[in-house]
Coordinates of C-alpha atoms in Angstrom, one line a residue:
Chain K
M1 CA 14.9 7.3 -10.7
S2 CA 11.2 7.2 -11.2
D3 CA 9.1 10.3 -10.3
D4 CA 6.4 8.2 -8.7
P5 CA 5.0 10.4 -5.8
N6 CA 4.3 7.4 -3.7
R7 CA 7.9 6.1 -4.2
I8 CA 9.2 9.5 -3.3
K9 CA 7.1 9.8 -0.2
A10 CA 8.3 6.4 1.0
L11 CA 11.9 7.2 0.6
G12 CA 13.7 6.2 3.7
G13 CA 14.9 3.6 6.2
G14 CA 18.3 3.1 4.7
S15 CA 21.9 4.4 5.0
L16 CA 24.1 6.4 2.7
L17 CA 26.3 4.1 1.1
I18 CA 29.7 6.0 0.1
A19 CA 33.2 5.3 -0.7
W20 CA 35.3 7.0 1.9
Q21 CA 38.7 8.2 0.7
L22 CA 41.5 7.4 3.3
K23 CA 44.6 7.7 1.0
D24 CA 47.5 8.5 3.5
K25 CA 45.0 9.3 6.2
N26 CA 45.5 8.0 9.7
V27 CA 43.3 5.3 11.2
L28 CA 43.4 4.2 14.8
I29 CA 42.1 0.6 15.4
V30 CA 41.8 -0.2 19.1
G31 CA 41.8 -3.9 19.7
G32 CA 43.7 -6.8 17.8
G33 CA 41.2 -9.7 17.7
E34 CA 39.6 -11.3 14.7
V35 CA 37.2 -8.2 14.1
A36 CA 40.4 -6.0 14.1
S37 CA 42.0 -8.1 11.6
Q38 CA 39.0 -7.5 9.2
R39 CA 39.2 -3.8 9.8
V40 CA 43.0 -3.8 9.1
E41 CA 42.4 -5.5 5.7
S42 CA 39.6 -3.1 4.6
I43 CA 41.7 0.0 5.7
L44 CA 44.8 -1.4 3.9
T45 CA 42.6 -1.4 0.7
A46 CA 42.0 2.2 1.1
D47 CA 45.8 3.0 1.4
A48 CA 45.5 4.6 4.8
H49 CA 48.2 4.5 7.5
I50 CA 47.1 2.4 10.5
T51 CA 47.9 2.2 14.2
V52 CA 46.8 -1.0 15.9
L53 CA 46.6 -0.4 19.5
A54 CA 46.4 -3.6 21.6
P55 CA 48.7 -5.9 23.8
A56 CA 50.6 -8.3 21.7
S57 CA 49.2 -11.1 23.7
G58 CA 45.7 -10.6 22.3
L59 CA 46.5 -10.4 18.7
H60 CA 44.7 -12.6 16.2
P61 CA 47.3 -14.6 13.8
R62 CA 45.9 -12.5 10.9
T63 CA 46.3 -9.1 12.7
K64 CA 49.9 -10.4 13.3
L65 CA 50.3 -11.2 9.8
F66 CA 49.4 -7.7 8.6
I67 CA 51.7 -6.2 11.1
E68 CA 54.5 -8.5 9.8
L69 CA 53.9 -7.9 6.2
R70 CA 52.7 -4.3 5.9
G71 CA 55.0 -2.5 8.1
D72 CA 54.8 0.1 5.3
R73 CA 51.3 0.9 6.5
V74 CA 50.6 -0.7 9.8
T75 CA 52.2 0.3 13.2
H76 CA 51.5 -1.8 16.3
R77 CA 51.4 -0.2 19.7
D78 CA 51.8 -3.1 22.1
R79 CA 49.8 -1.7 25.0
Q80 CA 46.3 -0.8 26.3
F81 CA 44.3 2.4 25.3
E82 CA 45.7 5.1 27.7
G83 CA 43.5 8.2 27.1
P84 CA 42.4 10.9 24.7
S85 CA 45.9 11.8 23.5
E86 CA 45.7 8.4 21.4
L87 CA 43.4 10.3 19.2
D88 CA 45.8 13.0 18.3
G89 CA 46.1 13.4 14.5
M90 CA 43.6 10.5 13.7
D91 CA 41.3 10.9 10.9
M92 CA 39.1 7.7 11.7
I93 CA 38.8 5.6 14.9
L94 CA 37.6 2.0 15.0
T95 CA 37.2 0.1 18.1
A96 CA 37.1 -3.8 18.1
L97 CA 36.8 -4.6 21.9
D98 CA 35.1 -6.8 24.3
D99 CA 35.0 -4.0 26.7
N100 CA 31.8 -2.0 26.1
E101 CA 32.6 0.7 28.5
L102 CA 35.9 1.5 27.0
S103 CA 34.3 1.5 23.6
N104 CA 31.7 3.9 24.7
A105 CA 34.3 6.1 26.2
I106 CA 36.3 6.1 23.0
V107 CA 33.3 7.0 21.0
K108 CA 32.6 9.9 23.1
M109 CA 36.2 11.2 22.8
S110 CA 36.0 10.8 19.0
R111 CA 32.7 12.8 18.7
E112 CA 34.2 15.7 20.8
R113 CA 36.8 15.9 18.2
R114 CA 34.4 15.2 15.1
I115 CA 36.5 12.2 14.1
P116 CA 34.3 9.5 12.3
V117 CA 34.1 6.3 14.5
N118 CA 32.8 2.8 14.5
A119 CA 32.4 0.6 17.5
A120 CA 32.2 -3.1 16.5
D121 CA 29.1 -4.8 17.6
I122 CA 27.5 -1.5 19.2
P123 CA 25.6 -0.2 16.1
D124 CA 24.1 2.6 18.1
L125 CA 27.5 4.1 18.6
C126 CA 28.5 3.9 14.9
D127 CA 28.7 6.9 12.6
F128 CA 29.1 4.2 9.8
Y129 CA 28.6 0.5 9.4
F130 CA 30.8 -2.1 7.4
G131 CA 29.2 -4.5 5.0
A132 CA 30.1 -7.4 2.9
Q133 CA 32.4 -6.5 0.0
I134 CA 33.5 -7.8 -3.4
R135 CA 36.7 -6.4 -4.9
D136 CA 38.1 -6.9 -8.4
G137 CA 40.7 -4.3 -9.1
P138 CA 39.2 -0.8 -9.5
L139 CA 35.6 -2.4 -9.0
Q140 CA 34.3 -2.4 -5.4
I141 CA 30.8 -3.7 -4.4
M142 CA 29.4 -3.4 -0.9
I143 CA 26.3 -5.2 0.3
S144 CA 24.6 -3.9 3.4
T145 CA 21.5 -5.3 5.0
N146 CA 21.0 -2.3 7.3
G147 CA 21.7 -4.3 10.4
N148 CA 19.7 -7.5 9.3
G149 CA 22.5 -9.9 9.7
P150 CA 26.0 -10.5 8.1
R151 CA 24.8 -14.0 7.2
M152 CA 22.2 -12.6 4.6
A153 CA 24.8 -10.2 3.3
S154 CA 27.3 -13.0 2.6
I155 CA 24.6 -15.1 0.8
I156 CA 23.6 -12.0 -1.3
K157 CA 27.4 -11.6 -1.9
K158 CA 27.8 -15.2 -3.3
R159 CA 24.8 -14.6 -5.6
L160 CA 26.1 -11.4 -6.9
Q161 CA 29.4 -13.0 -7.5
A162 CA 27.8 -15.8 -9.6
G163 CA 26.5 -13.3 -11.8
L164 CA 29.9 -11.7 -12.6
S165 CA 32.4 -13.1 -15.3
G166 CA 35.4 -12.1 -13.0
L167 CA 36.6 -9.8 -16.1
E168 CA 34.8 -6.8 -14.9
G169 CA 37.7 -5.2 -13.0
Q170 CA 40.1 -5.9 -15.8
A171 CA 37.6 -4.3 -18.2
I172 CA 37.1 -1.2 -16.0
T173 CA 40.9 -0.6 -15.9
K174 CA 41.2 -0.9 -19.7
V175 CA 38.2 1.4 -20.2
G176 CA 40.0 4.0 -17.7
L177 CA 43.3 3.6 -19.8
L178 CA 41.4 4.2 -23.1
R179 CA 39.8 7.2 -21.8
N180 CA 43.2 8.6 -20.8
K181 CA 44.5 8.0 -24.3
L182 CA 41.5 9.6 -25.8
K183 CA 42.2 12.7 -23.6
Q184 CA 45.8 12.8 -24.9
R185 CA 44.5 12.8 -28.7
A186 CA 41.8 15.4 -27.9
P187 CA 42.9 17.2 -24.8
G188 CA 41.0 20.1 -22.9
V189 CA 38.5 20.1 -20.0
G190 CA 34.8 20.4 -20.5
G191 CA 33.4 22.2 -23.5
L192 CA 32.2 20.6 -26.8
L193 CA 35.0 18.3 -27.2
G194 CA 34.7 17.1 -23.6
R195 CA 31.0 16.2 -24.3
E196 CA 31.8 14.5 -27.7
R197 CA 34.7 12.5 -25.8
M198 CA 32.2 11.4 -23.2
K199 CA 29.6 10.7 -25.7
W200 CA 31.8 8.3 -27.7
M201 CA 33.1 6.6 -24.6
S202 CA 29.6 6.1 -23.5
Q203 CA 28.5 4.5 -26.8
L204 CA 31.5 2.4 -26.9
C205 CA 30.7 1.1 -23.4
N206 CA 27.1 0.6 -24.4
Q207 CA 27.7 -1.3 -27.6
W208 CA 30.6 -3.5 -26.5
E209 CA 30.4 -6.3 -24.0
M210 CA 32.4 -5.5 -21.0
E211 CA 34.6 -8.6 -21.6
D212 CA 35.6 -7.1 -25.0
F213 CA 37.6 -4.5 -23.1
S214 CA 39.4 -6.7 -20.9
S215 CA 41.6 -8.1 -23.7
L216 CA 42.7 -4.6 -24.9
D217 CA 46.5 -4.2 -24.9
D218 CA 48.3 -0.9 -25.8
S219 CA 48.3 -1.3 -29.6
A220 CA 44.6 -2.5 -29.7
M221 CA 43.7 0.6 -27.8
E222 CA 45.4 2.8 -30.4
N223 CA 43.6 0.7 -32.9
V224 CA 40.1 1.5 -31.4
L225 CA 40.9 5.1 -31.6
D226 CA 42.3 5.0 -35.2
K227 CA 39.3 3.2 -36.6
G228 CA 36.7 4.5 -34.3
W229 CA 37.2 8.1 -32.8
E230 CA 39.5 9.2 -35.9
R231 CA 36.9 8.1 -38.3
G232 CA 34.1 10.3 -37.6
K233 CA 33.9 9.3 -34.1
R234 CA 32.1 6.1 -34.9
V235 CA 32.1 2.9 -32.7
P236 CA 34.0 0.1 -34.3
K237 CA 32.8 -3.5 -33.9
P238 CA 35.2 -5.7 -31.7
S239 CA 35.4 -8.3 -34.6
E240 CA 36.6 -5.4 -37.1
L241 CA 39.7 -5.0 -34.8
G242 CA 40.4 -8.6 -34.5
I243 CA 39.1 -8.7 -30.9
S244 CA 38.2 -12.2 -30.1
R245 CA 35.7 -12.7 -27.4
R246 CA 36.7 -14.4 -24.3
S247 CA 34.5 -16.9 -22.7
T248 CA 32.4 -15.6 -19.6
T249 CA 30.1 -16.9 -17.4
S250 CA 27.1 -15.7 -19.5
K251 CA 28.6 -17.0 -22.6
S252 CA 29.4 -20.6 -21.1
F253 CA 25.8 -20.4 -20.1
S254 CA 24.7 -20.0 -23.8
T255 CA 27.1 -22.7 -25.0
T256 CA 25.5 -25.1 -22.5
S257 CA 21.9 -24.2 -23.4
L258 CA 22.8 -25.0 -27.1
L259 CA 24.9 -28.2 -26.3
L260 CA 22.3 -29.9 -24.1
P261 CA 19.3 -29.6 -26.7
S262 CA 21.7 -30.9 -29.4
I263 CA 22.7 -33.9 -27.6
A264 CA 19.1 -34.5 -26.7
F265 CA 18.1 -34.2 -30.2
F266 CA 20.6 -36.8 -31.3
T267 CA 19.9 -39.2 -28.4
G268 CA 16.2 -38.9 -29.3
A269 CA 16.9 -39.6 -33.1
V270 CA 19.0 -42.6 -32.2
T271 CA 16.6 -44.0 -29.8
A272 CA 13.8 -43.8 -32.2
T273 CA 16.0 -45.4 -34.9
L274 CA 16.9 -48.2 -32.6
L275 CA 13.3 -48.9 -31.5
L276 CA 11.9 -48.8 -35.0
S277 CA 14.7 -51.0 -36.5
Y278 CA 14.2 -53.5 -33.6
S279 CA 10.4 -53.6 -34.1
G280 CA 10.9 -53.9 -37.9
R281 CA 13.2 -57.1 -37.2
R282 CA 10.5 -58.9 -35.3
Chain D
M1 CA 40.1 -13.6 3.4
S2 CA 43.0 -15.6 2.1
D3 CA 46.3 -15.3 4.0
D4 CA 48.4 -15.4 0.8
P5 CA 51.3 -13.0 1.6
N6 CA 51.4 -11.6 -2.0
R7 CA 47.7 -10.6 -1.8
I8 CA 48.2 -9.0 1.3
K9 CA 51.4 -7.0 0.1
A10 CA 49.3 -5.9 -2.7
L11 CA 46.3 -4.6 -0.7
G12 CA 45.6 -1.0 -1.8
G13 CA 44.3 1.4 -4.5
G14 CA 40.7 1.3 -3.3
S15 CA 38.3 3.2 -1.1
L16 CA 36.6 2.2 2.2
L17 CA 33.1 1.3 1.3
I18 CA 30.8 2.1 4.3
A19 CA 27.1 2.7 5.1
W20 CA 27.1 6.2 6.7
Q21 CA 24.2 6.8 9.3
L22 CA 22.4 10.1 8.9
K23 CA 19.1 9.4 10.7
D24 CA 17.9 12.9 11.8
K25 CA 21.2 14.5 11.0
N26 CA 21.4 17.7 8.9
V27 CA 22.7 17.8 5.4
L28 CA 23.2 20.9 3.4
I29 CA 23.1 20.5 -0.5
V30 CA 24.4 23.7 -2.3
G31 CA 22.9 23.8 -5.6
G32 CA 19.6 22.7 -7.1
G33 CA 20.3 21.1 -10.6
E34 CA 20.1 17.4 -11.8
V35 CA 23.1 16.4 -9.7
A36 CA 21.5 18.0 -6.6
S37 CA 18.4 16.1 -7.2
Q38 CA 20.3 12.7 -7.2
R39 CA 21.7 13.8 -3.9
V40 CA 18.4 14.7 -2.4
E41 CA 17.2 11.3 -3.3
S42 CA 20.3 9.7 -1.7
I43 CA 20.0 11.6 1.6
L44 CA 16.3 11.0 1.9
T45 CA 16.9 7.3 1.7
A46 CA 19.1 7.8 4.7
D47 CA 16.3 9.6 6.7
A48 CA 18.4 13.0 7.2
H49 CA 17.0 16.5 7.3
I50 CA 18.1 18.3 4.2
T51 CA 18.6 22.0 3.4
V52 CA 18.8 22.7 -0.5
L53 CA 20.5 26.2 -0.7
A54 CA 19.7 27.5 -4.4
P55 CA 17.8 30.1 -6.3
A56 CA 14.6 28.7 -7.2
S57 CA 15.2 29.7 -10.9
G58 CA 17.8 27.1 -11.1
L59 CA 15.9 24.1 -9.7
H60 CA 15.8 20.9 -11.7
P61 CA 12.1 19.6 -12.1
R62 CA 13.1 16.6 -9.8
T63 CA 14.6 18.7 -7.0
K64 CA 11.4 20.8 -7.1
L65 CA 9.4 17.5 -6.7
F66 CA 11.3 16.5 -3.7
I67 CA 10.9 19.9 -2.1
E68 CA 7.1 19.7 -2.7
L69 CA 6.6 16.1 -1.8
R70 CA 9.0 15.8 1.1
G71 CA 8.5 19.0 3.1
D72 CA 9.0 16.8 6.2
R73 CA 12.6 16.4 5.4
V74 CA 13.6 19.0 2.8
T75 CA 13.8 22.7 3.4
H76 CA 14.5 25.1 0.5
R77 CA 16.3 28.2 0.9
D78 CA 15.7 30.3 -2.3
R79 CA 19.1 32.2 -2.4
Q80 CA 22.7 32.0 -3.1
F81 CA 25.4 30.6 -0.6
E82 CA 26.1 33.7 1.6
G83 CA 29.1 32.4 3.8
P84 CA 30.5 30.2 6.5
S85 CA 27.5 30.6 8.7
E86 CA 25.4 28.5 6.2
L87 CA 27.4 25.4 7.8
D88 CA 26.2 26.0 11.3
G89 CA 24.7 22.8 12.6
M90 CA 25.3 20.8 9.7
D91 CA 26.6 17.2 9.8
M92 CA 27.4 16.7 5.9
I93 CA 28.0 19.3 3.2
L94 CA 27.3 18.4 -0.6
T95 CA 28.1 20.9 -3.4
A96 CA 26.6 20.4 -6.9
L97 CA 27.7 23.6 -8.5
D98 CA 29.1 24.7 -11.8
D99 CA 31.1 27.3 -9.8
N100 CA 34.4 25.4 -9.0
E101 CA 35.8 28.5 -7.1
L102 CA 32.7 28.4 -4.9
S103 CA 32.9 24.7 -4.5
N104 CA 36.5 25.0 -3.5
A105 CA 35.7 27.6 -0.9
I106 CA 32.9 25.6 0.6
V107 CA 34.9 22.6 0.9
K108 CA 37.6 24.6 2.8
M109 CA 35.2 25.8 5.3
S110 CA 33.8 22.3 5.6
R111 CA 37.4 20.9 6.4
E112 CA 38.0 23.7 9.0
R113 CA 34.8 22.4 11.0
R114 CA 35.6 18.8 10.2
I115 CA 32.4 18.3 8.4
P116 CA 32.4 15.6 5.8
V117 CA 32.1 17.1 2.4
N118 CA 31.5 15.9 -1.2
A119 CA 31.9 18.4 -4.2
A120 CA 30.2 17.0 -7.3
D121 CA 32.6 16.6 -10.3
I122 CA 35.7 17.6 -8.3
P123 CA 37.1 14.2 -6.9
D124 CA 40.2 15.7 -5.5
L125 CA 38.0 17.7 -3.0
C126 CA 35.9 14.9 -1.9
D127 CA 36.1 13.2 1.5
F128 CA 33.9 10.5 0.0
Y129 CA 32.4 9.5 -3.3
F130 CA 29.0 8.3 -4.5
G131 CA 28.3 5.2 -6.6
A132 CA 25.7 3.4 -8.4
Q133 CA 23.2 1.8 -6.1
I134 CA 20.7 -0.9 -5.9
R135 CA 17.9 -0.7 -3.3
D136 CA 15.4 -3.4 -2.2
G137 CA 14.0 -2.8 1.2
P138 CA 16.5 -3.4 3.8
L139 CA 19.1 -4.5 1.2
Q140 CA 21.4 -1.8 -0.2
I141 CA 24.2 -2.6 -2.7
M142 CA 26.7 0.0 -3.9
I143 CA 29.0 -0.2 -6.9
S144 CA 32.2 1.8 -7.1
T145 CA 34.6 1.9 -9.9
N146 CA 36.9 4.2 -7.9
G147 CA 36.6 7.0 -10.4
N148 CA 36.9 5.0 -13.6
G149 CA 33.5 6.0 -14.9
P150 CA 29.9 6.1 -13.9
R151 CA 29.0 4.3 -17.2
M152 CA 30.8 1.1 -16.2
A153 CA 29.2 1.2 -12.7
S154 CA 25.8 1.3 -14.3
I155 CA 26.7 -1.5 -16.6
I156 CA 27.8 -3.6 -13.6
K157 CA 24.5 -2.5 -11.8
K158 CA 22.4 -4.2 -14.5
R159 CA 24.6 -7.2 -14.6
L160 CA 24.1 -7.6 -10.7
Q161 CA 20.4 -7.0 -11.0
A162 CA 20.0 -9.8 -13.4
G163 CA 21.3 -12.2 -10.9
L164 CA 18.8 -11.1 -8.0
S165 CA 15.3 -12.7 -8.1
G166 CA 13.8 -9.5 -6.5
L167 CA 12.7 -11.2 -3.4
E168 CA 15.9 -10.7 -1.5
G169 CA 14.7 -7.4 0.3
Q170 CA 11.6 -9.3 1.5
A171 CA 13.5 -12.3 2.6
I172 CA 16.0 -10.1 4.5
T173 CA 12.9 -8.3 6.3
K174 CA 11.5 -11.7 7.2
V175 CA 14.6 -13.1 8.7
G176 CA 15.0 -9.9 10.8
L177 CA 11.5 -10.5 12.0
L178 CA 12.0 -14.3 12.7
R179 CA 15.2 -13.4 14.5
N180 CA 13.2 -10.9 16.8
K181 CA 10.7 -13.5 17.6
L182 CA 13.4 -16.0 18.4
K183 CA 14.9 -13.5 21.0
Q184 CA 11.3 -13.1 22.5
R185 CA 11.1 -16.9 23.0
A186 CA 14.8 -17.2 24.1
P187 CA 15.7 -13.8 25.6
G188 CA 19.0 -12.4 26.8
V189 CA 22.1 -10.8 25.4
G190 CA 25.1 -12.8 24.6
G191 CA 26.2 -15.8 26.5
L192 CA 25.5 -19.5 25.6
L193 CA 21.9 -18.9 24.6
G194 CA 23.0 -16.0 22.4
R195 CA 25.4 -18.2 20.5
E196 CA 22.9 -21.0 20.1
R197 CA 20.3 -18.5 18.8
M198 CA 23.1 -17.2 16.4
K199 CA 24.0 -20.8 15.3
W200 CA 20.4 -21.9 14.6
M201 CA 19.6 -18.7 12.6
S202 CA 22.9 -19.1 10.7
Q203 CA 22.0 -22.7 9.8
L204 CA 18.4 -22.0 8.8
C205 CA 19.8 -19.2 6.4
N206 CA 22.5 -21.4 5.0
Q207 CA 20.0 -24.5 4.4
W208 CA 16.9 -22.7 3.2
E209 CA 16.8 -20.6 -0.2
M210 CA 16.6 -17.0 0.4
E211 CA 13.1 -17.0 -1.3
D212 CA 11.7 -19.5 1.1
F213 CA 11.9 -16.8 3.8
S214 CA 10.1 -14.2 1.6
S215 CA 6.8 -15.9 1.7
L216 CA 6.8 -16.3 5.6
D217 CA 3.9 -14.7 7.4
D218 CA 3.4 -14.3 11.1
S219 CA 2.0 -17.7 11.8
A220 CA 4.4 -19.5 9.5
M221 CA 7.1 -18.0 11.5
E222 CA 5.7 -19.3 14.7
N223 CA 5.6 -22.6 12.9
V224 CA 9.3 -22.5 12.1
L225 CA 10.2 -21.8 15.7
D226 CA 7.7 -24.5 17.0
K227 CA 8.8 -27.2 14.6
G228 CA 12.6 -26.1 14.5
W229 CA 13.9 -24.3 17.6
E230 CA 11.6 -25.9 20.1
R231 CA 12.4 -29.5 18.8
G232 CA 15.9 -29.8 19.8
K233 CA 17.0 -26.7 17.7
R234 CA 16.8 -28.6 14.5
V235 CA 16.3 -26.9 11.0
P236 CA 13.0 -27.9 9.5
K237 CA 12.5 -28.3 5.6
P238 CA 10.3 -25.7 4.1
S239 CA 8.1 -28.5 2.6
E240 CA 7.5 -29.7 6.2
L241 CA 5.9 -26.4 7.0
G242 CA 4.1 -26.4 3.8
I243 CA 6.1 -23.5 2.3
S244 CA 5.9 -23.6 -1.5
R245 CA 8.8 -22.2 -3.4
R246 CA 8.2 -19.3 -5.3
S247 CA 9.6 -19.1 -8.7
T248 CA 12.9 -17.1 -8.9
T249 CA 15.3 -16.3 -11.7
S250 CA 17.6 -19.2 -10.9
K251 CA 14.7 -21.7 -10.7
S252 CA 13.3 -20.6 -13.9
F253 CA 16.8 -21.0 -15.6
S254 CA 16.8 -24.6 -14.2
T255 CA 13.4 -25.3 -15.7
T256 CA 14.4 -24.0 -18.9
S257 CA 17.5 -26.1 -18.9
L258 CA 15.4 -29.3 -18.5
L259 CA 12.5 -28.3 -20.8
L260 CA 14.7 -27.6 -23.8
P261 CA 16.5 -30.8 -23.8
S262 CA 13.3 -32.7 -23.5
I263 CA 11.8 -30.9 -26.4
A264 CA 14.9 -31.6 -28.4
F265 CA 14.8 -35.3 -27.5
F266 CA 11.2 -35.6 -28.7
T267 CA 11.8 -33.6 -31.8
G268 CA 14.9 -35.8 -32.6
A269 CA 12.8 -39.0 -32.0
V270 CA 9.9 -37.7 -34.3
T271 CA 12.3 -36.6 -37.1
A272 CA 14.1 -40.0 -37.0
T273 CA 10.8 -41.7 -37.1
L274 CA 9.4 -39.7 -40.1
L275 CA 12.6 -40.1 -42.0
L276 CA 12.8 -44.0 -41.3
S277 CA 9.1 -44.4 -42.3
Y278 CA 9.6 -42.2 -45.5
S279 CA 12.7 -44.3 -46.6
G280 CA 10.7 -47.4 -45.8
R281 CA 7.9 -46.4 -48.0
R282 CA 10.2 -45.9 -51.0

């Protein structure tokens, strides 16, 4: 968020990364192969209703699995695309076809009806792109290289995952629950109280480690509110509340970084002692 | 991508994270305050044309700055929202207003015209949400907590940034350039050659460190192709090509992890020697 004029003048060349809301919306996927199976998974994550339009003979095993296991959300139409009426009532269209001509035609129909559309492998025809994703409960991370290769995106994904403790999703869930409890104690929308609630939550999030939240159960949350919010809106220390820190990636790193030098110090001392006592004996 | 049936049955509760394409599209932002200034920045990144509709008296300094510096992309209409005709020719609508009633009305108009819309602070009215973002050249990363607080998203953002070397964007750019050079040497779309190109690029990306790519200049890229692709499609080692590894976050970590134990070993040896010689002197 810098105000450097040169930076502002250079802004461009990217996409708008957004979290599209599909809850109970209708999504048509034309095709049933491997790419289609990836699309089904992404769309299931977003709680939409999915129609997979493809002959059964061409279904990828994972697409079949989704159709079998998620009949609550996925409908299979065992046939080819038949015409514009397939788009009726749809909120998003995805094609995953080898037939570029058909993909082109479907994109054109979608545009006429102003339905967002993605045609796999034909970036020029897409309203939006997919990217590599990390999911951990309420936490979703997307990595886009703006068309510079899915391979690099998946390498970046591994690098990012290595920096996460794996407790972030749980921590975010707990922060959400704590915020709801706070709202019950200090209800109302906006105003001074709303700002105070937001400020207290914000301080708590800044002063605690994310992992401190992940272990909070219901009574521990009440305890945070009793000893924090209710006592002059202070931020209690996790140790005050008997919250023991779980081991995390970064903590296991600091343990290692202390352990290794200790062993090395000990080894050095023993080596010198042995050498000296050996030379003393001669 | 596991096929665990329980995982598949539990898929849901998230959003669809996508990279929306806005190049030369028209985006209307109603409002000019701080949130609007953040929106202008996000939309400028995606190369759209922006209309900011808000009385000049209510513009945030950053919104003003964007209007001043990016006249090529940002048009300011110094007035209130006047009615549905404001939406003519628009491809996306964003409201950033204190007036919830007006936001509601604009969302309704947008829906009637099937224009994607986001109303700041009114999640129920949004077709899509924004999230915390990391940008490094062609690399864009988005962090969404699915409405569980921007504070947590920005903490996750810092955690992810700590795991990046800062050379990823440059590396991705270079990989893109290298891929183009390879296509010039071995042209054609799809087929066996296309698969071989993809396989070689993929092996190269897996065997090299991302940072090895970041230092490639034009002649070094030709060298990679000469000594790799042209010699039986092998993957050359960076050292073979005289590519010296730049220091990265992960490498400075491994240096530290070797250095500290060495110092500790030495200190241990010296301490033992001093202690022994002291006790010997008594």
